[in-house]
Amino acid sequence: MTVRLRPYAPSDRAGVYHVCLVTDATGGETAAPCHDPDLPGQVYAGPYASADPGLAFVVTDAQGVGGYVVATADSAGFQDWAETHWWPALRERHPRRADPGDGTRDHELIDAIHAPPVRRPWFATHPAHLHIKLAARLQGRGLGRRLTDAVTGALRERGVPGVHLGVAGTNTGALAFYAALGFVPLHRHAWGHTLGLALDDGSHAAHEKGDGSNARHGGDGSHAAHGEEEAAPPHGSPLRYQTKRSDP
């Protein structure tokens, strides 16, 4: 079976949303269902790929999209972008609701949509932020490392000093994988950990040692957001944000 890693294209969105829906925080396929199957992707994947598609990559096989990584180079700037271009439409579409008690998780995702942005202390040293998921059928083949290499390489080219991500505390495989790549703990949460990787201190050498073939990736630690017109960034800026209001 041929597997290809390539840059994200707008036509990949449905496939990315499906992977985001079915893959749980430990890399398995036992995620709680949603009445609206697009909600997980609209929180954890769509905003990133829409705001800065140059930092989004997918892996595909005969069944379609089987994994992805999406990122922003500047989490604080991304939060501002999403408040204008992404969350308003979703907040209007999805008012807050109580837990219906049927085992679905729409209400939790809707709470995330309505949550105000929070500036985290680690944004100063690790301003970039990524989410990565890989379907169970493609795990154990080194694709997690290849996706991570692709996005961290793109961030290094922009001169971004560091990147962070969230990993569920139960995802021991991913925690070991990221440690092998040079990620270090930045903060511990009730749900797991925020890990960070410095991109400007020679950490790439350590990155090359990580195999990642057995890691299961979640990456849904926190939310930070499809326009067609790209803004010209200031000289030296890592940002490549789209400027039109996006359709989730």
Short mmCIF file of C-alpha atoms in Angstrom, two decimals:
data_model
loop_
_atom_site.label_atom_id
_atom_site.label_comp_id
_atom_site.label_asym_id
_atom_site.label_seq_id
_atom_site.Cartn_x
_atom_site.Cartn_y
_atom_site.Cartn_z
CA MET A 1 0.00 0.00 0.00
CA THR A 2 1.48 3.34 -1.07
CA VAL A 3 1.48 6.04 1.60
CA ARG A 4 2.24 9.64 0.66
CA LEU A 5 3.06 12.63 2.82
CA ARG A 6 2.29 15.96 1.17
CA PRO A 7 1.16 19.51 1.90
CA TYR A 8 -2.48 19.98 2.86
CA ALA A 9 -4.97 21.01 0.15
CA PRO A 10 -8.48 22.42 0.75
CA SER A 11 -9.95 19.21 -0.71
CA ASP A 12 -8.41 17.31 2.24
CA ARG A 13 -10.62 18.98 4.82
CA ALA A 14 -13.31 16.26 4.95
CA GLY A 15 -10.66 13.57 5.37
CA VAL A 16 -8.84 15.52 8.08
CA TYR A 17 -12.11 16.11 9.91
CA HIS A 18 -12.86 12.37 9.77
CA VAL A 19 -9.48 11.43 11.27
CA CYS A 20 -10.00 14.05 13.97
CA LEU A 21 -13.45 12.62 14.73
CA VAL A 22 -12.58 8.93 15.04
CA THR A 23 -9.08 9.08 16.59
CA ASP A 24 -9.13 9.48 20.35
CA ALA A 25 -6.61 11.15 22.63
CA THR A 26 -4.52 7.97 22.92
CA GLY A 27 -4.36 7.31 19.17
CA GLY A 28 -7.04 4.61 19.19
CA GLU A 29 -10.42 4.72 17.49
CA THR A 30 -12.72 4.77 20.49
CA ALA A 31 -13.45 8.48 20.62
CA ALA A 32 -16.86 9.38 22.00
CA PRO A 33 -19.37 10.06 19.20
CA CYS A 34 -20.69 13.45 18.17
CA HIS A 35 -24.10 14.41 16.85
CA ASP A 36 -22.24 16.84 14.57
CA PRO A 37 -19.26 14.85 13.20
CA ASP A 38 -17.49 18.02 12.01
CA LEU A 39 -17.16 19.55 15.48
CA PRO A 40 -13.83 17.97 16.52
CA GLY A 41 -12.21 19.04 13.27
CA GLN A 42 -13.69 22.52 13.52
CA VAL A 43 -12.01 22.95 16.90
CA TYR A 44 -8.69 21.13 16.55
CA ALA A 45 -7.80 21.07 12.84
CA GLY A 46 -9.81 23.35 10.57
CA PRO A 47 -8.79 26.67 12.10
CA TYR A 48 -5.09 25.93 11.73
CA ALA A 49 -5.28 24.63 8.17
CA SER A 50 -7.45 27.56 7.18
CA ALA A 51 -5.40 30.26 8.86
CA ASP A 52 -2.00 29.06 7.68
CA PRO A 53 -2.18 26.14 5.21
CA GLY A 54 1.58 26.31 4.72
CA LEU A 55 1.93 24.66 8.13
CA ALA A 56 -0.44 21.77 7.40
CA PHE A 57 0.52 18.36 6.02
CA VAL A 58 -1.35 15.10 5.43
CA VAL A 59 -0.53 11.45 4.89
CA THR A 60 -2.74 9.57 2.45
CA ASP A 61 -3.20 5.99 1.33
CA ALA A 62 -5.74 4.10 -0.80
CA GLN A 63 -8.45 4.92 1.74
CA GLY A 64 -7.74 8.67 1.64
CA VAL A 65 -6.41 10.93 4.38
CA GLY A 66 -5.07 8.82 7.22
CA GLY A 67 -3.22 11.42 9.27
CA TYR A 68 -2.35 15.08 9.51
CA VAL A 69 -0.42 17.73 11.31
CA VAL A 70 -1.58 21.35 11.53
CA ALA A 71 0.14 24.24 13.25
CA THR A 72 0.37 27.95 13.85
CA ALA A 73 3.66 29.81 14.09
CA ASP A 74 2.31 32.29 16.66
CA SER A 75 -0.31 31.08 19.12
CA ALA A 76 -1.24 34.54 20.40
CA GLY A 77 -1.61 35.95 16.89
CA PHE A 78 -3.58 32.88 15.90
CA GLN A 79 -5.99 33.37 18.79
CA ASP A 80 -6.64 36.92 17.58
CA TRP A 81 -7.17 35.67 14.02
CA ALA A 82 -9.61 32.99 15.15
CA GLU A 83 -11.61 35.45 17.26
CA THR A 84 -12.28 37.45 14.08
CA HIS A 85 -12.28 34.88 11.30
CA TRP A 86 -13.27 31.48 12.73
CA TRP A 87 -15.10 31.32 16.04
CA PRO A 88 -17.92 33.85 15.37
CA ALA A 89 -19.68 31.63 12.81
CA LEU A 90 -19.36 28.56 15.01
CA ARG A 91 -20.56 30.39 18.12
CA GLU A 92 -23.65 31.52 16.24
CA ARG A 93 -24.25 28.03 14.88
CA HIS A 94 -23.66 26.25 18.19
CA PRO A 95 -25.00 27.97 21.32
CA ARG A 96 -23.86 26.48 24.59
CA ARG A 97 -25.81 23.41 25.67
CA ALA A 98 -25.93 21.05 28.63
CA ASP A 99 -24.64 17.49 28.57
CA PRO A 100 -27.53 15.45 27.13
CA GLY A 101 -26.34 12.37 28.99
CA ASP A 102 -26.21 10.20 25.88
CA GLY A 103 -22.44 9.70 25.76
CA THR A 104 -21.82 12.29 23.05
CA ARG A 105 -19.22 15.06 23.40
CA ASP A 106 -20.71 17.90 21.34
CA HIS A 107 -21.29 20.00 24.47
CA GLU A 108 -17.61 19.78 25.46
CA LEU A 109 -16.45 20.91 22.03
CA ILE A 110 -19.02 23.72 22.00
CA ASP A 111 -17.68 24.88 25.35
CA ALA A 112 -14.22 25.05 23.72
CA ILE A 113 -15.66 27.11 20.84
CA HIS A 114 -17.11 29.64 23.29
CA ALA A 115 -14.08 29.73 25.62
CA PRO A 116 -12.19 33.03 25.62
CA PRO A 117 -8.57 32.89 24.46
CA VAL A 118 -5.93 32.47 27.14
CA ARG A 119 -2.37 33.71 26.74
CA ARG A 120 -0.10 31.02 28.14
CA PRO A 121 3.32 31.81 29.67
CA TRP A 122 5.09 29.43 27.30
CA PHE A 123 3.95 31.42 24.28
CA ALA A 124 7.00 33.61 24.88
CA THR A 125 9.51 30.82 24.33
CA HIS A 126 7.45 28.31 22.34
CA PRO A 127 5.02 30.46 20.33
CA ALA A 128 4.16 27.82 17.72
CA HIS A 129 1.51 25.21 18.44
CA LEU A 130 0.66 22.00 16.61
CA HIS A 131 -1.97 19.26 16.53
CA ILE A 132 -1.21 15.85 15.03
CA LYS A 133 -3.32 12.73 14.55
CA LEU A 134 -2.72 9.45 12.80
CA ALA A 135 -5.34 6.79 12.07
CA ALA A 136 -4.73 3.40 13.65
CA ARG A 137 -4.18 1.76 10.25
CA LEU A 138 -1.10 3.91 9.62
CA GLN A 139 0.50 3.77 13.05
CA GLY A 140 3.76 1.93 13.65
CA ARG A 141 5.30 3.03 10.32
CA GLY A 142 7.30 6.11 11.33
CA LEU A 143 4.70 8.48 9.91
CA GLY A 144 4.30 10.38 13.16
CA ARG A 145 7.94 11.35 13.01
CA ARG A 146 7.69 12.30 9.33
CA LEU A 147 4.71 14.56 9.99
CA THR A 148 6.50 16.16 12.93
CA ASP A 149 9.65 16.64 10.83
CA ALA A 150 7.63 18.30 8.07
CA VAL A 151 5.98 20.89 10.29
CA THR A 152 8.97 21.62 12.53
CA GLY A 153 11.11 22.02 9.42
CA ALA A 154 8.63 24.56 8.07
CA LEU A 155 8.63 26.41 11.39
CA ARG A 156 12.43 26.50 11.49
CA GLU A 157 12.46 28.00 7.99
CA ARG A 158 10.35 30.85 9.37
CA GLY A 159 12.70 31.39 12.30
CA VAL A 160 10.21 30.32 14.96
CA PRO A 161 12.08 29.68 18.25
CA GLY A 162 9.90 26.93 19.71
CA VAL A 163 6.72 24.86 19.38
CA HIS A 164 4.36 23.32 21.92
CA LEU A 165 1.60 20.72 21.89
CA GLY A 166 -0.76 18.96 24.27
CA VAL A 167 -0.62 15.23 25.04
CA ALA A 168 -3.13 13.31 27.14
CA GLY A 169 -1.62 11.85 30.27
CA THR A 170 -2.92 8.41 29.29
CA ASN A 171 -1.06 8.53 25.96
CA THR A 172 2.19 7.02 27.21
CA GLY A 173 3.37 6.07 23.73
CA ALA A 174 3.17 9.65 22.51
CA LEU A 175 4.84 10.98 25.65
CA ALA A 176 7.81 8.65 25.06
CA PHE A 177 7.90 9.52 21.37
CA TYR A 178 8.02 13.26 21.96
CA ALA A 179 10.64 12.88 24.69
CA ALA A 180 12.84 11.06 22.15
CA LEU A 181 12.40 13.99 19.77
CA GLY A 182 13.60 16.46 22.39
CA PHE A 183 10.26 17.78 23.68
CA VAL A 184 10.28 18.70 27.36
CA PRO A 185 7.43 19.29 29.83
CA LEU A 186 6.24 22.89 30.02
CA HIS A 187 3.11 22.47 32.14
CA ARG A 188 1.05 19.72 33.71
CA HIS A 189 -2.74 19.82 33.45
CA ALA A 190 -5.53 17.65 34.83
CA TRP A 191 -5.90 16.12 31.36
CA GLY A 192 -2.21 15.67 30.59
CA HIS A 193 0.82 17.71 29.59
CA THR A 194 1.93 20.64 27.49
CA LEU A 195 5.28 19.74 25.93
CA GLY A 196 7.69 22.08 24.17
CA LEU A 197 10.50 21.77 21.64
CA ALA A 198 13.11 24.48 21.11
CA LEU A 199 13.73 25.00 17.40
CA ASP A 200 16.71 27.34 17.54
CA ASP A 201 19.20 25.56 19.82
CA GLY A 202 20.46 22.59 17.82
CA SER A 203 17.56 20.42 18.92
CA HIS A 204 17.18 19.12 15.37
CA ALA A 205 20.02 16.69 16.03
CA ALA A 206 18.07 15.17 18.90
CA HIS A 207 14.98 15.13 16.71
CA GLU A 208 16.72 12.95 14.15
CA LYS A 209 17.15 10.22 16.76
CA GLY A 210 13.42 9.74 17.36
CA ASP A 211 11.75 6.93 15.46
CA GLY A 212 8.13 7.42 16.48
CA SER A 213 7.07 4.20 14.78
CA ASN A 214 5.05 3.00 17.77
CA ALA A 215 3.74 6.33 19.02
CA ARG A 216 0.04 7.07 19.05
CA HIS A 217 -0.74 10.72 18.62
CA GLY A 218 -3.56 12.77 20.08
CA GLY A 219 -2.53 16.40 20.26
CA ASP A 220 -5.87 17.80 21.36
CA GLY A 221 -4.54 19.55 24.44
CA SER A 222 -6.06 22.95 23.74
CA HIS A 223 -7.79 24.85 20.95
CA ALA A 224 -6.28 28.00 19.77
CA ALA A 225 -9.16 28.20 13.42
CA HIS A 226 -11.10 28.94 4.66
CA GLY A 227 -10.26 32.14 3.21
CA GLU A 228 -8.67 32.58 -0.21
CA GLU A 229 -6.69 35.79 0.15
CA GLU A 230 -3.30 35.65 1.85
CA ALA A 231 -1.99 38.61 3.79
CA ALA A 232 1.53 39.83 3.06
CA PRO A 233 3.33 39.45 6.41
CA PRO A 234 5.71 42.03 7.82
CA HIS A 235 9.37 41.50 6.98
CA GLY A 236 10.75 38.69 9.12
CA SER A 237 7.34 37.62 10.39
CA PRO A 238 6.60 33.88 10.66
CA LEU A 239 2.91 34.48 10.02
CA ARG A 240 1.12 33.67 6.76
CA TYR A 241 -2.49 34.18 7.85
CA GLN A 242 -5.45 34.27 5.52
CA THR A 243 -7.35 37.54 5.80
CA LYS A 244 -10.91 36.69 4.77
CA ARG A 245 -13.45 35.42 7.24
CA SER A 246 -13.41 31.64 6.99
CA ASP A 247 -16.20 29.10 6.62
CA PRO A 248 -15.72 26.27 9.15
#
